[in-house]
């Protein structure tokens, strides 16, 4: 994967944890990482960290791919 679609939901691996988050691209190249669950705060990744996650199979975090389908409610 080489491009991100702003506003789409992605699966991310952070060390040994799998996360599903909405990614919002910012004009400065940074990316907001938003959980659909309001209990988790929004985070922001700088442009260089995002590049490593997308292009260099970065560690400790990697973007696995874009979520294209889901079933059920987002928040119980």
PDB file of C-alpha atoms in Angstrom:
ATOM      1  CA  UNK A   1       0.000   0.000   0.000  1.00  0.00           C
ATOM      2  CA  UNK A   2       1.440   3.379  -0.975  1.00  0.00           C
ATOM      3  CA  UNK A   3      -1.425   5.851  -0.544  1.00  0.00           C
ATOM      4  CA  UNK A   4      -3.929   6.615   2.188  1.00  0.00           C
ATOM      5  CA  UNK A   5      -7.521   7.704   1.631  1.00  0.00           C
ATOM      6  CA  UNK A   6      -8.393  10.420   4.112  1.00  0.00           C
ATOM      7  CA  UNK A   7     -11.398   9.542   6.262  1.00  0.00           C
ATOM      8  CA  UNK A   8     -11.156   5.798   5.616  1.00  0.00           C
ATOM      9  CA  UNK A   9     -10.779   3.181   8.338  1.00  0.00           C
ATOM     10  CA  UNK A  10      -7.545   1.176   8.501  1.00  0.00           C
ATOM     11  CA  UNK A  11      -6.188  -1.808  10.393  1.00  0.00           C
ATOM     12  CA  UNK A  12      -2.912  -0.979  12.153  1.00  0.00           C
ATOM     13  CA  UNK A  13      -0.433  -3.188  13.955  1.00  0.00           C
ATOM     14  CA  UNK A  14       1.363  -1.508  16.846  1.00  0.00           C
ATOM     15  CA  UNK A  15       3.882  -3.987  18.227  1.00  0.00           C
ATOM     16  CA  UNK A  16       1.636  -6.987  19.075  1.00  0.00           C
ATOM     17  CA  UNK A  17      -1.669  -5.086  19.148  1.00  0.00           C
ATOM     18  CA  UNK A  18      -4.164  -4.788  16.297  1.00  0.00           C
ATOM     19  CA  UNK A  19      -6.044  -1.477  16.098  1.00  0.00           C
ATOM     20  CA  UNK A  20      -8.812  -0.313  13.773  1.00  0.00           C
ATOM     21  CA  UNK A  21      -8.836   3.463  13.362  1.00  0.00           C
ATOM     22  CA  UNK A  22     -10.064   6.209  11.035  1.00  0.00           C
ATOM     23  CA  UNK A  23      -7.167   8.114   9.453  1.00  0.00           C
ATOM     24  CA  UNK A  24      -7.522  11.768   8.474  1.00  0.00           C
ATOM     25  CA  UNK A  25      -4.787  13.332   6.319  1.00  0.00           C
ATOM     26  CA  UNK A  26      -3.765  16.866   7.275  1.00  0.00           C
ATOM     27  CA  UNK A  27      -2.345  19.494   4.917  1.00  0.00           C
ATOM     28  CA  UNK A  28       1.062  19.377   6.650  1.00  0.00           C
ATOM     29  CA  UNK A  29       1.426  15.631   5.914  1.00  0.00           C
ATOM     30  CA  UNK A  30       0.531  14.515   9.417  1.00  0.00           C
ATOM     31  CA  UNK A  31      -2.293  12.049  10.040  1.00  0.00           C
ATOM     32  CA  UNK A  32      -4.956  12.134  12.746  1.00  0.00           C
ATOM     33  CA  UNK A  33      -5.704   8.666  14.151  1.00  0.00           C
ATOM     34  CA  UNK A  34      -9.306   8.558  15.385  1.00  0.00           C
ATOM     35  CA  UNK A  35     -11.071   5.761  17.258  1.00  0.00           C
ATOM     36  CA  UNK A  36     -14.800   5.365  16.694  1.00  0.00           C
ATOM     37  CA  UNK A  37     -14.971   4.662  20.440  1.00  0.00           C
ATOM     38  CA  UNK A  38     -14.973   8.019  22.267  1.00  0.00           C
ATOM     39  CA  UNK A  39     -13.134   6.452  25.230  1.00  0.00           C
ATOM     40  CA  UNK A  40      -9.919   6.533  23.188  1.00  0.00           C
ATOM     41  CA  UNK A  41      -8.344   9.931  22.441  1.00  0.00           C
ATOM     42  CA  UNK A  42      -7.469  11.146  18.954  1.00  0.00           C
ATOM     43  CA  UNK A  43      -3.755  10.930  18.238  1.00  0.00           C
ATOM     44  CA  UNK A  44      -1.623  12.543  15.561  1.00  0.00           C
ATOM     45  CA  UNK A  45       1.289  10.973  13.703  1.00  0.00           C
ATOM     46  CA  UNK A  46       3.929  13.099  12.026  1.00  0.00           C
ATOM     47  CA  UNK A  47       4.492  12.757   8.276  1.00  0.00           C
ATOM     48  CA  UNK A  48       7.805  10.865   8.602  1.00  0.00           C
ATOM     49  CA  UNK A  49       6.305   8.211  10.905  1.00  0.00           C
ATOM     50  CA  UNK A  50       3.409   7.745   8.469  1.00  0.00           C
ATOM     51  CA  UNK A  51       5.840   7.338   5.545  1.00  0.00           C
ATOM     52  CA  UNK A  52       7.705   4.607   7.432  1.00  0.00           C
ATOM     53  CA  UNK A  53       4.444   2.843   8.324  1.00  0.00           C
ATOM     54  CA  UNK A  54       3.259   2.854   4.695  1.00  0.00           C
ATOM     55  CA  UNK A  55       6.459   2.396   2.666  1.00  0.00           C
ATOM     56  CA  UNK A  56       9.151   0.872   4.852  1.00  0.00           C
ATOM     57  CA  UNK A  57       7.204  -1.780   6.796  1.00  0.00           C
ATOM     58  CA  UNK A  58       7.942   0.315   9.861  1.00  0.00           C
ATOM     59  CA  UNK A  59       8.397  -1.062  13.329  1.00  0.00           C
ATOM     60  CA  UNK A  60       6.882  -0.890  15.901  1.00  0.00           C
ATOM     61  CA  UNK A  61       3.838   0.160  13.856  1.00  0.00           C
ATOM     62  CA  UNK A  62       2.532  -0.739  10.426  1.00  0.00           C
ATOM     63  CA  UNK A  63      -0.592   0.038   8.443  1.00  0.00           C
ATOM     64  CA  UNK A  64      -1.929  -3.369   7.409  1.00  0.00           C
ATOM     65  CA  UNK A  65      -4.657  -2.161   5.068  1.00  0.00           C
ATOM     66  CA  UNK A  66      -7.898  -0.287   4.548  1.00  0.00           C
ATOM     67  CA  UNK A  67     -11.094  -1.748   5.991  1.00  0.00           C
ATOM     68  CA  UNK A  68     -13.563  -2.191   3.144  1.00  0.00           C
ATOM     69  CA  UNK A  69     -16.421  -3.922   4.958  1.00  0.00           C
ATOM     70  CA  UNK A  70     -17.737  -4.400   8.474  1.00  0.00           C
ATOM     71  CA  UNK A  71     -20.766  -5.990  10.083  1.00  0.00           C
ATOM     72  CA  UNK A  72     -22.527  -4.929  13.272  1.00  0.00           C
ATOM     73  CA  UNK A  73     -22.444  -1.756  15.303  1.00  0.00           C
ATOM     74  CA  UNK A  74     -19.301   0.272  15.831  1.00  0.00           C
ATOM     75  CA  UNK A  75     -19.959   0.862  19.535  1.00  0.00           C
ATOM     76  CA  UNK A  76     -21.891  -1.666  21.656  1.00  0.00           C
TER      77      UNK A  76
END
